[in-house]
Amino acid sequence: MQKDNSATSRGGFVYLKYVGHIAVMKEDREAVSIEGVKTISDLISKLDEDHPGLKETFMPPEGVFNSRTAIILRRAGQGSFSIISEEEQIKAGDVLTLW
């Protein structure tokens, strides 16, 4: 039986680090509850509730990541990688760098 570590199955937190111009908008680091959050798109929308404009910074109205920002994901047991899809699943314990 495969263990399900998805955010929705366990609740929990992802850990966010902000660098570059995004660090001015937010604190350097924070832990964010991911209850009800399944994807990067969901997470960005949740962050935008407290920090209007964050979603537009990362996801222009056309819904495609823009070339001035990036999201890097570090997950236990894997190397870091760039997020290229807003539908990328997130899991409890993930560390995301937004810049």
XYZ file of C-alpha atoms in Angstrom:
99
model
C 0.000 0.000 0.000
C 1.428 3.368 -1.037
C 1.528 6.105 1.590
C -0.280 9.292 0.569
C 1.740 12.355 1.593
C -0.386 14.868 -0.266
C -1.229 18.129 1.443
C -4.913 17.329 1.591
C -4.462 13.932 3.192
C -2.331 15.150 6.094
C -2.938 18.850 6.389
C 0.304 20.344 7.629
C 2.465 23.148 6.359
C 4.687 24.149 3.503
C 7.629 26.412 4.193
C 8.060 29.522 2.095
C 11.176 31.615 1.532
C 11.003 34.945 -0.273
C 13.918 36.507 -2.129
C 14.470 39.440 -4.466
C 11.633 41.899 -4.979
C 9.139 39.464 -3.407
C 10.960 39.743 -0.048
C 9.872 43.393 0.087
C 6.229 42.309 -0.123
C 6.503 39.568 2.500
C 8.583 38.438 5.473
C 11.740 36.462 4.655
C 10.282 33.091 5.639
C 7.058 31.646 6.905
C 5.240 28.390 7.443
C 1.839 28.312 5.755
C -0.991 25.909 6.501
C -1.968 23.978 3.408
C -5.328 22.768 4.595
C -7.564 22.755 1.517
C -4.619 23.571 -0.763
C -3.645 21.030 -3.417
C -1.674 22.923 -6.074
C 0.688 25.843 -6.538
C -2.251 27.784 -8.006
C -4.282 27.172 -4.830
C -1.354 28.284 -2.662
C -0.735 31.490 -4.635
C -4.463 32.313 -4.440
C -4.393 31.754 -0.673
C -1.343 33.992 -0.251
C -3.009 36.670 -2.379
C -5.864 36.918 0.145
C -3.461 38.419 2.699
C -1.162 40.134 0.199
C -3.186 41.473 -2.747
C -1.151 41.580 -5.922
C 0.942 38.513 -5.151
C -1.109 36.331 -7.493
C -0.856 38.820 -10.324
C 2.917 38.989 -9.760
C 3.325 35.240 -10.227
C 0.384 34.411 -12.471
C -0.615 37.063 -15.001
C -4.283 37.171 -16.046
C -3.558 34.747 -18.910
C -2.664 32.106 -16.293
C 0.929 31.547 -17.399
C 3.894 32.121 -15.084
C 5.707 35.280 -16.056
C 9.386 35.562 -16.941
C 10.290 37.923 -14.055
C 9.475 35.499 -11.242
C 10.140 31.898 -10.314
C 9.073 29.299 -7.792
C 11.635 26.687 -6.754
C 10.449 23.559 -4.934
C 12.567 21.472 -2.592
C 10.996 18.207 -1.465
C 12.464 15.609 0.878
C 14.281 12.915 -1.065
C 14.416 14.950 -4.287
C 16.590 17.665 -5.726
C 15.262 21.199 -6.064
C 13.335 21.977 -9.237
C 11.556 24.912 -10.846
C 7.791 24.906 -10.937
C 6.595 25.144 -14.526
C 2.920 24.365 -14.013
C 0.476 26.129 -11.740
C -1.195 22.743 -11.261
C 1.926 21.224 -9.659
C 0.823 19.315 -6.549
C 2.258 20.423 -3.211
C 2.854 18.236 -0.192
C 3.248 18.844 3.508
C 6.873 19.646 4.291
C 7.692 21.125 0.884
C 9.986 24.154 0.891
C 9.137 26.731 -1.762
C 11.317 29.696 -2.703
C 9.396 32.510 -4.375
C 11.376 35.187 -6.248
